[in-house]
PDB file of N, CA and C in Angstrom:
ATOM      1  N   UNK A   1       0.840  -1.199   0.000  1.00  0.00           N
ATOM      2  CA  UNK A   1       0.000   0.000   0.000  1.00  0.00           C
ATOM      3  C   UNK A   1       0.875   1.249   0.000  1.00  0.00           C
ATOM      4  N   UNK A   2       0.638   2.347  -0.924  1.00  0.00           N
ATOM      5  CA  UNK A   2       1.302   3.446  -1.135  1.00  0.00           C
ATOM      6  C   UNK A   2       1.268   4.322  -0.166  1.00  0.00           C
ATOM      7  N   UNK A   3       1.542   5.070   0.474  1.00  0.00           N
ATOM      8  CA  UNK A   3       1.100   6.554   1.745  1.00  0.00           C
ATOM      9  C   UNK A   3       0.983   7.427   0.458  1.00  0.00           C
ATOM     10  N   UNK A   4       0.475   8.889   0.777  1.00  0.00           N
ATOM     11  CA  UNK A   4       0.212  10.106   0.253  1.00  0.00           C
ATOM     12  C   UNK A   4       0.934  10.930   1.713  1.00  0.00           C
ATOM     13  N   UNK A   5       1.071  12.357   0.749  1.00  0.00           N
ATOM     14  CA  UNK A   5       1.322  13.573   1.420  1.00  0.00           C
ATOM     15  C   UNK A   5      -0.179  13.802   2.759  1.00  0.00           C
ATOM     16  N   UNK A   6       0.567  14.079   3.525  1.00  0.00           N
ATOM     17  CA  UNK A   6      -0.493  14.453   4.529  1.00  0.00           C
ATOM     18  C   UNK A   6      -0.274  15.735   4.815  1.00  0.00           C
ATOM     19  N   UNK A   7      -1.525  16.476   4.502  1.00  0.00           N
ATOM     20  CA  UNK A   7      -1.490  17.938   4.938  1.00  0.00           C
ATOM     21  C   UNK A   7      -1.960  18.463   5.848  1.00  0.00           C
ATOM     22  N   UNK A   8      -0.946  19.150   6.630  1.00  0.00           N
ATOM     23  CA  UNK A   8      -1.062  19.425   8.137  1.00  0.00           C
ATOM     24  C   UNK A   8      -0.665  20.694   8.276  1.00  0.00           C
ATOM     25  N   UNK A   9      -1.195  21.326   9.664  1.00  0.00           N
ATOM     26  CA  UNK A   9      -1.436  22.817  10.011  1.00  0.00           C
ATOM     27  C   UNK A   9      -0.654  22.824  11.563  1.00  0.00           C
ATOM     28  N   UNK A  10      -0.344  24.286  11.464  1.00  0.00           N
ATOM     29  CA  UNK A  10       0.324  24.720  13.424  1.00  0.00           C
ATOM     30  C   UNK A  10      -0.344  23.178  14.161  1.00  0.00           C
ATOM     31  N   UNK A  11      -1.457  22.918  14.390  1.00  0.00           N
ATOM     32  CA  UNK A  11      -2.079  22.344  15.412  1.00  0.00           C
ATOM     33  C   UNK A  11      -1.984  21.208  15.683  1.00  0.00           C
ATOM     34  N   UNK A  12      -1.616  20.431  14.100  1.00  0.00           N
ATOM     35  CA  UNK A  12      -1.529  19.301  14.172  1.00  0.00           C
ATOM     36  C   UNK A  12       0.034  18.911  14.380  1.00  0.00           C
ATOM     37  N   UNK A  13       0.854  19.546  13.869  1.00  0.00           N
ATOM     38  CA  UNK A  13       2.395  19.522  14.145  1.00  0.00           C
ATOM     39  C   UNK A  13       3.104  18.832  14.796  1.00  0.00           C
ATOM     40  N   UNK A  14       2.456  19.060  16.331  1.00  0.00           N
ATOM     41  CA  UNK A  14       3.345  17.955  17.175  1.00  0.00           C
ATOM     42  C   UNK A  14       2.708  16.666  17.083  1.00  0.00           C
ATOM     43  N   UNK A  15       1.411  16.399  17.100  1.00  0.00           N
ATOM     44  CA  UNK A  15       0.618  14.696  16.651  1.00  0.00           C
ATOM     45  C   UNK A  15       1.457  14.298  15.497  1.00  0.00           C
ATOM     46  N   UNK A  16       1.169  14.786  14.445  1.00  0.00           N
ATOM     47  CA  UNK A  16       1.744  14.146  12.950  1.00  0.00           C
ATOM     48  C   UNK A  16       2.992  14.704  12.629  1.00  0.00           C
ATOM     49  N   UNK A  17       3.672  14.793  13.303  1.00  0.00           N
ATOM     50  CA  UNK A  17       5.148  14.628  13.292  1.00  0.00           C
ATOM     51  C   UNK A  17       6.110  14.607  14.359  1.00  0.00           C
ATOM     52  N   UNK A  18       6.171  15.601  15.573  1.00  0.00           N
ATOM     53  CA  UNK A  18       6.613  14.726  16.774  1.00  0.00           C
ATOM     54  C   UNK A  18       6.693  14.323  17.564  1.00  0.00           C
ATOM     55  N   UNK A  19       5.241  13.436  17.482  1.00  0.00           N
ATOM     56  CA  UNK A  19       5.251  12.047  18.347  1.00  0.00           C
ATOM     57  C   UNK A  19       4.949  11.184  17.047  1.00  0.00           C
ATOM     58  N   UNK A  20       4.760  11.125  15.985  1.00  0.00           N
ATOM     59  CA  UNK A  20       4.661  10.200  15.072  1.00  0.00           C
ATOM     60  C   UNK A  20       6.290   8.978  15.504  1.00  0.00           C
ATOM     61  N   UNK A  21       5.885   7.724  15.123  1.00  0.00           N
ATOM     62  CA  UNK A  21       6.403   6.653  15.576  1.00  0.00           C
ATOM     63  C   UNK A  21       8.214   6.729  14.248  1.00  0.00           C
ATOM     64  N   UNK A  22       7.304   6.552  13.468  1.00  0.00           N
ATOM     65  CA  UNK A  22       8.447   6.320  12.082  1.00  0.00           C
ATOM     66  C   UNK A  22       9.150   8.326  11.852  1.00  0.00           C
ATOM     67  N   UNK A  23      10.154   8.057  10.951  1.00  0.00           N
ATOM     68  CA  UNK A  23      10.941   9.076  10.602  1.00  0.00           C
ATOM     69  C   UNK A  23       9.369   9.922  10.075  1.00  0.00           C
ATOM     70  N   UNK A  24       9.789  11.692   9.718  1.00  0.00           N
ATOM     71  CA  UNK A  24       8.708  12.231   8.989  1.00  0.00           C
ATOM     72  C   UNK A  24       9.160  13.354   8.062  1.00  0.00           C
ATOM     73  N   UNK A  25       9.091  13.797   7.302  1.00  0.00           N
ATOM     74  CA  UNK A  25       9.499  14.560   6.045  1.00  0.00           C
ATOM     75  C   UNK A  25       8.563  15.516   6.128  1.00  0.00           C
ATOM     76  N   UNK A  26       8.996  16.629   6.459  1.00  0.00           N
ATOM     77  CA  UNK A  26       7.767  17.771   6.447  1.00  0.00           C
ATOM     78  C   UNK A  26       8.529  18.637   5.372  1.00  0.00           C
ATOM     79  N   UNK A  27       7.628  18.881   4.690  1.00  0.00           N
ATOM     80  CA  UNK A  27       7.793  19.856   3.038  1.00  0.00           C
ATOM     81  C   UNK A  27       7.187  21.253   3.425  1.00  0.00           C
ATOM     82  N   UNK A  28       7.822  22.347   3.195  1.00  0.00           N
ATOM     83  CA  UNK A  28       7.231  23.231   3.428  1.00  0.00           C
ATOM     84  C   UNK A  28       7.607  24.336   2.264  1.00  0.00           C
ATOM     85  N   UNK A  29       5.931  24.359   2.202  1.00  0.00           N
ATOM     86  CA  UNK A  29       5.573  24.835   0.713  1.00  0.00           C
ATOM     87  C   UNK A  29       4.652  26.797   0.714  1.00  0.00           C
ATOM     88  N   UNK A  30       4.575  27.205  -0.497  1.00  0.00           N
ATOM     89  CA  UNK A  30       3.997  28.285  -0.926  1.00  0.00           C
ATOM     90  C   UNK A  30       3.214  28.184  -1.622  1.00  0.00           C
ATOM     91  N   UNK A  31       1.851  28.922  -2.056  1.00  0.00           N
ATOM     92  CA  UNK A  31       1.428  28.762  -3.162  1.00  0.00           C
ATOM     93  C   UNK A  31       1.932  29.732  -4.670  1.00  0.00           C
ATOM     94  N   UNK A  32       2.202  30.525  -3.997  1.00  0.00           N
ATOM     95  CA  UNK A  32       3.064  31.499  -4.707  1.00  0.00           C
ATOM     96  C   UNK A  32       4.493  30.801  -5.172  1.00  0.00           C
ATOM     97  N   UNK A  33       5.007  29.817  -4.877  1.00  0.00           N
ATOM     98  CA  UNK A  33       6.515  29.768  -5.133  1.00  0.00           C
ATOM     99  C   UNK A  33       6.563  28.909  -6.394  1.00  0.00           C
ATOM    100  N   UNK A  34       7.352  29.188  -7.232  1.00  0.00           N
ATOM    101  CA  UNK A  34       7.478  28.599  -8.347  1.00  0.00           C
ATOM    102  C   UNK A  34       8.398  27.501  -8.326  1.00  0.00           C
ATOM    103  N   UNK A  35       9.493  27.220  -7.546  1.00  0.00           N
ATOM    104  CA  UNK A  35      10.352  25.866  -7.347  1.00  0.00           C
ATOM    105  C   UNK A  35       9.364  24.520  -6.377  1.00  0.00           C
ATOM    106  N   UNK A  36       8.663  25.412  -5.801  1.00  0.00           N
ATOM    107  CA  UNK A  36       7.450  24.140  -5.090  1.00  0.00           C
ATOM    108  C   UNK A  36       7.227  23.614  -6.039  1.00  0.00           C
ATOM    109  N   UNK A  37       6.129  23.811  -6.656  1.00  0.00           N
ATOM    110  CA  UNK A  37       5.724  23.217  -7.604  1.00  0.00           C
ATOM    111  C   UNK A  37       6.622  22.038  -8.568  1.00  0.00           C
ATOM    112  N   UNK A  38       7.773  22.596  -8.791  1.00  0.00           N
ATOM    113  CA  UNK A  38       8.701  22.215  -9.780  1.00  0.00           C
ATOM    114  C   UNK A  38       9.565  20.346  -8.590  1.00  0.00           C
ATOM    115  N   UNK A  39       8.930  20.929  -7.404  1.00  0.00           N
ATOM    116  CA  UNK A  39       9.571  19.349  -6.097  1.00  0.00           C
ATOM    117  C   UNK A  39       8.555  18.849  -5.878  1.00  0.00           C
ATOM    118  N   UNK A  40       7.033  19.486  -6.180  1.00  0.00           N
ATOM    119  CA  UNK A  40       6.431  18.519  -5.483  1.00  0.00           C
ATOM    120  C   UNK A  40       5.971  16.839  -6.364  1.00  0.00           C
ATOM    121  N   UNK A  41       5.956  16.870  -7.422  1.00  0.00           N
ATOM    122  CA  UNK A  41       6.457  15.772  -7.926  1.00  0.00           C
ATOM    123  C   UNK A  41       7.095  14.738  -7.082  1.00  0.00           C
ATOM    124  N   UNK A  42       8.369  15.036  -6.939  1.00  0.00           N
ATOM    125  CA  UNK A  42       9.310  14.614  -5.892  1.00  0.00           C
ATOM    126  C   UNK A  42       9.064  13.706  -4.786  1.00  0.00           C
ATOM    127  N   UNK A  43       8.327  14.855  -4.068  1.00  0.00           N
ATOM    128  CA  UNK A  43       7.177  14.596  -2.626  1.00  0.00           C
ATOM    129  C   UNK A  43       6.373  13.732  -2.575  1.00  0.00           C
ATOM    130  N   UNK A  44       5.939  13.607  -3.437  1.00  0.00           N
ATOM    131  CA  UNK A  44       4.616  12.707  -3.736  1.00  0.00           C
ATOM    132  C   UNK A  44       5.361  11.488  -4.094  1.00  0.00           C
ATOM    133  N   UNK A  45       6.276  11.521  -4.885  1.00  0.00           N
ATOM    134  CA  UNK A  45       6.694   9.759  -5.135  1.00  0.00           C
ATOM    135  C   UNK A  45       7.195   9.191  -3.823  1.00  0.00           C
ATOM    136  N   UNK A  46       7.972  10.223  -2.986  1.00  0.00           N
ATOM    137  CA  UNK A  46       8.688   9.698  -1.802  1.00  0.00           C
ATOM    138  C   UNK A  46       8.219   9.494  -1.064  1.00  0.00           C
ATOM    139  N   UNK A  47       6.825   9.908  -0.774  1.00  0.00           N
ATOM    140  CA  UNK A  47       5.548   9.475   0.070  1.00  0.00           C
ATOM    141  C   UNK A  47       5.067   8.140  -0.745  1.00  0.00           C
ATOM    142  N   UNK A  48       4.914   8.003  -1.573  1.00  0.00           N
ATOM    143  CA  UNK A  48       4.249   6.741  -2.114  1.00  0.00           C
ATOM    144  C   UNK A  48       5.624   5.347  -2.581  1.00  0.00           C
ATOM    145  N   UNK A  49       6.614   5.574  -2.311  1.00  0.00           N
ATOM    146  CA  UNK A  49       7.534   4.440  -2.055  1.00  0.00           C
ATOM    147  C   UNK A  49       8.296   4.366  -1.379  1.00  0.00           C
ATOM    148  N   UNK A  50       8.411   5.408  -0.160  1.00  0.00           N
ATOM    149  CA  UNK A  50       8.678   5.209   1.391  1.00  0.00           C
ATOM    150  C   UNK A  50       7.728   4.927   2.609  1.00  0.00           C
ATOM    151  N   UNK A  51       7.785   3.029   2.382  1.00  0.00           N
ATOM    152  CA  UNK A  51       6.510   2.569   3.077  1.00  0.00           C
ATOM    153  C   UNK A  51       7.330   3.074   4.743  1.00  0.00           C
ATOM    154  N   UNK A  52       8.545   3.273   4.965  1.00  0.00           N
ATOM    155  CA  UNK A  52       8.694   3.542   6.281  1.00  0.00           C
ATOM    156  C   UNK A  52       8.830   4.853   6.428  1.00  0.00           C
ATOM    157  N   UNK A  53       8.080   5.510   5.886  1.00  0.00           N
ATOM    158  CA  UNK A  53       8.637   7.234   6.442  1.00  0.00           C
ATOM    159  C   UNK A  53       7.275   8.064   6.012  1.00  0.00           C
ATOM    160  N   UNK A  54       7.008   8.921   6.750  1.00  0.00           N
ATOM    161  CA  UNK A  54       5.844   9.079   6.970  1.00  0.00           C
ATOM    162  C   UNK A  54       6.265  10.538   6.136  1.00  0.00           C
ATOM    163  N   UNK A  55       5.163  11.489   5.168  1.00  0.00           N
ATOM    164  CA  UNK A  55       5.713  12.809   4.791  1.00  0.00           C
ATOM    165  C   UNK A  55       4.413  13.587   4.973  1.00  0.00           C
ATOM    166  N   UNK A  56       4.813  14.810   5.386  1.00  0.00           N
ATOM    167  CA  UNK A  56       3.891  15.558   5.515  1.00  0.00           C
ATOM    168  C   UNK A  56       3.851  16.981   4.809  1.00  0.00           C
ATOM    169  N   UNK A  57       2.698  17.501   4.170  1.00  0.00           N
ATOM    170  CA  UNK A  57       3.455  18.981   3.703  1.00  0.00           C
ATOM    171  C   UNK A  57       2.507  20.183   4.913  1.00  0.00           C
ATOM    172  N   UNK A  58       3.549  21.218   4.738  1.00  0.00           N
ATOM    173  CA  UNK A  58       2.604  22.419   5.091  1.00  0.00           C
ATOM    174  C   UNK A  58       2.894  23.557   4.336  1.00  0.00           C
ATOM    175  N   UNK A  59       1.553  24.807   4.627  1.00  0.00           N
ATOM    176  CA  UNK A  59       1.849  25.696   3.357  1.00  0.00           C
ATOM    177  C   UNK A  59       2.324  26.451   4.501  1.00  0.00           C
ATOM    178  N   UNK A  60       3.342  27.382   4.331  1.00  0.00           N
ATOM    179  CA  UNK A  60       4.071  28.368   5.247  1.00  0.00           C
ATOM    180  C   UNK A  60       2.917  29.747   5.784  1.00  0.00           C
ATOM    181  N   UNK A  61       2.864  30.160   4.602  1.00  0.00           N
ATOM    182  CA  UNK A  61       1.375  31.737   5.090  1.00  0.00           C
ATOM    183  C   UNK A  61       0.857  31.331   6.385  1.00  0.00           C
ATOM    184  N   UNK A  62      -0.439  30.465   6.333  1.00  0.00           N
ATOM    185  CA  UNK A  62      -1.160  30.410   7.103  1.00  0.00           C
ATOM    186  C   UNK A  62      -0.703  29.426   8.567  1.00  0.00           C
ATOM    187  N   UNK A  63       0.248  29.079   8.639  1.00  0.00           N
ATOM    188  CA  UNK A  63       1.226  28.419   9.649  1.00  0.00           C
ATOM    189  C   UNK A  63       2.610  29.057  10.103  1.00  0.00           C
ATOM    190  N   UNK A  64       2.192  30.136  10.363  1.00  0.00           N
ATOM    191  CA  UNK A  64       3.583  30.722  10.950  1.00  0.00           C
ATOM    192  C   UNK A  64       4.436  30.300  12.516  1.00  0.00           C
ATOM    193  N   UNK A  65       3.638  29.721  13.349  1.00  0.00           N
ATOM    194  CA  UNK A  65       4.166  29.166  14.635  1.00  0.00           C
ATOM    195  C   UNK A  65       5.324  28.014  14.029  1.00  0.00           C
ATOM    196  N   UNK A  66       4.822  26.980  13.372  1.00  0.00           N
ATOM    197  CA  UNK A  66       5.807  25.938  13.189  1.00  0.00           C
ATOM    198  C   UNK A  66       7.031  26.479  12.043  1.00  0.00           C
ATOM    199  N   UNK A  67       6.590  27.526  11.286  1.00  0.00           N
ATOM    200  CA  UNK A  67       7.853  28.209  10.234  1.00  0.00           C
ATOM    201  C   UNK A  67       8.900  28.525  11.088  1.00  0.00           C
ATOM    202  N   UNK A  68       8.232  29.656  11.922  1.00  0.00           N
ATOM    203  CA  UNK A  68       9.402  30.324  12.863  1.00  0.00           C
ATOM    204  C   UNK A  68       9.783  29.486  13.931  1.00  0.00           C
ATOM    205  N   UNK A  69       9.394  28.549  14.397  1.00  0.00           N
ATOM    206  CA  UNK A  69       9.785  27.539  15.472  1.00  0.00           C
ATOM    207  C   UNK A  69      11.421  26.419  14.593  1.00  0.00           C
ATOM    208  N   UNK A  70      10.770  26.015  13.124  1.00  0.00           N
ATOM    209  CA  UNK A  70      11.984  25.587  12.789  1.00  0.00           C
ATOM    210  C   UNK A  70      12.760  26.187  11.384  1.00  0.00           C
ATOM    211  N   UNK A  71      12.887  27.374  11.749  1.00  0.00           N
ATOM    212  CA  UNK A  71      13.543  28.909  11.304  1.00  0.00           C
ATOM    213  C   UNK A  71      13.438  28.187   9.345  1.00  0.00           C
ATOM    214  N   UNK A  72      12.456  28.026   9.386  1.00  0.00           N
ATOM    215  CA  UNK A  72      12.101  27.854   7.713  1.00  0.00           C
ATOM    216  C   UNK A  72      12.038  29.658   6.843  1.00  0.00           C
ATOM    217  N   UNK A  73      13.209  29.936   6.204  1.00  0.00           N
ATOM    218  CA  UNK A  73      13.796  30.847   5.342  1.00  0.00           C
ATOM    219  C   UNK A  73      13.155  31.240   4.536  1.00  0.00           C
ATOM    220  N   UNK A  74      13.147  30.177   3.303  1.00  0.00           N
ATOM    221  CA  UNK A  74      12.611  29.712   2.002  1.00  0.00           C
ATOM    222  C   UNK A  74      11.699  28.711   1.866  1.00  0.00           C
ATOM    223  N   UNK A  75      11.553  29.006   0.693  1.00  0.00           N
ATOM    224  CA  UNK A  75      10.589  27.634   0.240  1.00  0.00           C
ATOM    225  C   UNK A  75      10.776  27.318  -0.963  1.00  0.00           C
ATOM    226  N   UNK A  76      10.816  25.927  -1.601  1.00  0.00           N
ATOM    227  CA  UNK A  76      10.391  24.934  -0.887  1.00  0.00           C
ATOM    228  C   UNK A  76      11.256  24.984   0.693  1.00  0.00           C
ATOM    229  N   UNK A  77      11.168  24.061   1.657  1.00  0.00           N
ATOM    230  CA  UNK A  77      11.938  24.007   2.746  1.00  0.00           C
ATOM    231  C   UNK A  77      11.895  22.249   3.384  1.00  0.00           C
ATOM    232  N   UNK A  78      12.545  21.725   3.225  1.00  0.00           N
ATOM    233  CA  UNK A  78      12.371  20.175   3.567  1.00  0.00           C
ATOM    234  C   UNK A  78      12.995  19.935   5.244  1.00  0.00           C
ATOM    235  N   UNK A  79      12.443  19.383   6.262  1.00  0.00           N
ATOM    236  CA  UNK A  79      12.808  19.203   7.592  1.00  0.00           C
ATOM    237  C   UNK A  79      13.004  17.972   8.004  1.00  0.00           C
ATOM    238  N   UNK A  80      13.924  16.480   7.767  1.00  0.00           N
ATOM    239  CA  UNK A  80      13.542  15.576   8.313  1.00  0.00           C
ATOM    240  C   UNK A  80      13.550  15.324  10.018  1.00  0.00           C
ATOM    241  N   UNK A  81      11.871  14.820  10.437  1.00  0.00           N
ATOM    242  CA  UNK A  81      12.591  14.406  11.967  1.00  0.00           C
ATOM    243  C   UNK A  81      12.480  13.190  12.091  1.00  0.00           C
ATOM    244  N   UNK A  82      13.264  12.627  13.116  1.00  0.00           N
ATOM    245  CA  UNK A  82      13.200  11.421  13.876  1.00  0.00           C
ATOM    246  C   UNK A  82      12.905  11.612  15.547  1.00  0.00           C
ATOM    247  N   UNK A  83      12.263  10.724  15.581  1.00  0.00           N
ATOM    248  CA  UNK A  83      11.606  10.961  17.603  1.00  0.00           C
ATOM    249  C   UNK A  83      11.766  12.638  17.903  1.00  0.00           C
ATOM    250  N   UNK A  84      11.323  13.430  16.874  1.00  0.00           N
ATOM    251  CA  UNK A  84      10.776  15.095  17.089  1.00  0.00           C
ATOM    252  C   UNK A  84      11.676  15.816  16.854  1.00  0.00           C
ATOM    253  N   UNK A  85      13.205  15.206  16.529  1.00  0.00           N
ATOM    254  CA  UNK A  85      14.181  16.230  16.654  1.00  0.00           C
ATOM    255  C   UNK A  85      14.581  16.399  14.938  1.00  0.00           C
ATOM    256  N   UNK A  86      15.072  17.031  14.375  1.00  0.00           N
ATOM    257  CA  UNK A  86      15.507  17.715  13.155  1.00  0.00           C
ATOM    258  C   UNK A  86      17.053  17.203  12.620  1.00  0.00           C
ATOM    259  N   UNK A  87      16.849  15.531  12.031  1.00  0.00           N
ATOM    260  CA  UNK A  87      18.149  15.603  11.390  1.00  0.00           C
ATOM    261  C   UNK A  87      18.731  15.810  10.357  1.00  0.00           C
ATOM    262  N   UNK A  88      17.805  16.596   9.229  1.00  0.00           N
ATOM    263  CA  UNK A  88      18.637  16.962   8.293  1.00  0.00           C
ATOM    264  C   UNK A  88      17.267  17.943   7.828  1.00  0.00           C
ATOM    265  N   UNK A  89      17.936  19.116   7.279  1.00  0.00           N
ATOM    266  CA  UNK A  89      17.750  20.205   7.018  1.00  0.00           C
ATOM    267  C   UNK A  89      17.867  21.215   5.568  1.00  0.00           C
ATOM    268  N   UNK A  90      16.658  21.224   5.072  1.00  0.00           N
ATOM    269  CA  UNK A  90      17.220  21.565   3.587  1.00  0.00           C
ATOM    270  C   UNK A  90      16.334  22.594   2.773  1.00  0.00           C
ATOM    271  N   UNK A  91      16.976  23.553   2.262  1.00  0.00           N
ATOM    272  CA  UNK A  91      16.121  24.798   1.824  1.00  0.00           C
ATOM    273  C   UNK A  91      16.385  24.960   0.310  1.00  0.00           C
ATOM    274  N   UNK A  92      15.292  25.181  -0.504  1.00  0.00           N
ATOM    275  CA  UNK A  92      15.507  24.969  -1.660  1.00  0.00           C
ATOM    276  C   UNK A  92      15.409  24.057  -2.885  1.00  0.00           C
ATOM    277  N   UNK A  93      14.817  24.152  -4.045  1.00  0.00           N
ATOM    278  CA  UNK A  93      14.558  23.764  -5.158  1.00  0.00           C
ATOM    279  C   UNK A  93      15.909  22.435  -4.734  1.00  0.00           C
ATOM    280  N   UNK A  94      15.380  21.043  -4.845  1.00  0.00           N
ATOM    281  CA  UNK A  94      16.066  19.940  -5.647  1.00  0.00           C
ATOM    282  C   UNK A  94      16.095  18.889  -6.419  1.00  0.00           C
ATOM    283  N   UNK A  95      16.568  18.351  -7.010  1.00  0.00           N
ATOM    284  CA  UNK A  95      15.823  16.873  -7.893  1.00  0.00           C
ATOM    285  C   UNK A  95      15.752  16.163  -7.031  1.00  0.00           C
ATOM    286  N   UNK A  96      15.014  15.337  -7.409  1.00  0.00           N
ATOM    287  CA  UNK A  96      14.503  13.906  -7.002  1.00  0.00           C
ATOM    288  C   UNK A  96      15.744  13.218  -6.287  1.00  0.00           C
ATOM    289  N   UNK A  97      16.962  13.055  -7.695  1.00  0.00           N
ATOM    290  CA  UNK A  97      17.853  12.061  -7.428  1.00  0.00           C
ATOM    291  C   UNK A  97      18.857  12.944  -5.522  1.00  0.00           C
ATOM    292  N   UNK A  98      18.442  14.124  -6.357  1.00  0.00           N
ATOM    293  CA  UNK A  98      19.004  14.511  -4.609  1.00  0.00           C
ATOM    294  C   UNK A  98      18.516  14.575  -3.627  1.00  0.00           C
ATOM    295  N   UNK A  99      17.681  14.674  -3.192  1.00  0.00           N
ATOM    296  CA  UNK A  99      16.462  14.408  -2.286  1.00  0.00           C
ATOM    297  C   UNK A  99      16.384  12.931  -1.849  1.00  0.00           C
ATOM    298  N   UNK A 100      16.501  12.164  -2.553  1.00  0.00           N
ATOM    299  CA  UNK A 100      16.708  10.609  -2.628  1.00  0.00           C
ATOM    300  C   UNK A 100      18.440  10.426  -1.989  1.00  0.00           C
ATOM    301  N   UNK A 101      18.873  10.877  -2.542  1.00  0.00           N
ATOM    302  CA  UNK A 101      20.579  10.842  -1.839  1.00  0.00           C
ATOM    303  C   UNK A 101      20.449  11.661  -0.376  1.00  0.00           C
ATOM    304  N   UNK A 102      19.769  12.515   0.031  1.00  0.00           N
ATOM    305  CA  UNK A 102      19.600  13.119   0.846  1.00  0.00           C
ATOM    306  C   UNK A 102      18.973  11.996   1.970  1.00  0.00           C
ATOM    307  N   UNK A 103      17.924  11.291   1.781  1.00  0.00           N
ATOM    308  CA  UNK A 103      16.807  10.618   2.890  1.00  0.00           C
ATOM    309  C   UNK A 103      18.040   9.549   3.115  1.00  0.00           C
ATOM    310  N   UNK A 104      18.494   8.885   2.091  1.00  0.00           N
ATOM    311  CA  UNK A 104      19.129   7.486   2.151  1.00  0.00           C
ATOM    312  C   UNK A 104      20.068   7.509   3.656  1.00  0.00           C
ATOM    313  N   UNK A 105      20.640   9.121   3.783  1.00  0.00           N
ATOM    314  CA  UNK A 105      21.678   8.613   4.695  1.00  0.00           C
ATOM    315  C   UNK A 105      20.981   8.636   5.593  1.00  0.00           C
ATOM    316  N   UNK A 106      19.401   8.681   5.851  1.00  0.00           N
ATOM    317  CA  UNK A 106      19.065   8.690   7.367  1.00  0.00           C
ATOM    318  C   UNK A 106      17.958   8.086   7.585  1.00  0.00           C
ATOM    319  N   UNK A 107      17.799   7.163   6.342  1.00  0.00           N
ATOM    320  CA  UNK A 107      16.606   5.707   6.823  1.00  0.00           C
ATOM    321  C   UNK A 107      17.233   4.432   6.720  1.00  0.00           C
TER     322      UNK A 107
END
């Protein structure tokens, strides 16, 4: 069975991502931004063939507590956590194949 992007807000933040059990990929997106668009492709496959990693997106505007809590710059903005804490950190337009080289070293 495939997962999808789960879209989540300030409130839900700490439930669906940290206390979530497995690793979690939070994407943090614009509607305005033109490189979003151009990753979320990306997002969506890595949610649907990472049966162990849970991904979540949020749109930045209307969620400003969790932006400024994990000092999200830009956007796109990628956050991986494990058990709530932030191990890898990444701002900015990337391919697939890097994004993919990116998760590998930490699942």
């Amino acid at each position: 069975m495939s997962n999808s992007v789960i879209v989540i807000n300030d409130e839900k933040f700490e439930t669906e991502v940290l206390k979530a059990e497995q690793p979690v990929l939070a994407y943090f997106w614009a509607s305005w931004c033109g490189p979003c668009k151009l990753i979320a492709p990306s997002i969506d496959w890595v949610a649907a063939n990472y049966s162990d990693l849970k991904v979540v997106k949020m749109e930045i505007d209307p969620n400003p507590n969790t932006v400024k809590q994990y000092k999200v710059e830009g956007v796109p903005a990628l956050r991986l956590f494990k058990n709530g804490e932030v191990v890898l950190s990444h701002e900015g337009a990337i391919t697939k194949q890097t994004l993919l080289g990116l998760l590998e070293g930490h699942l």
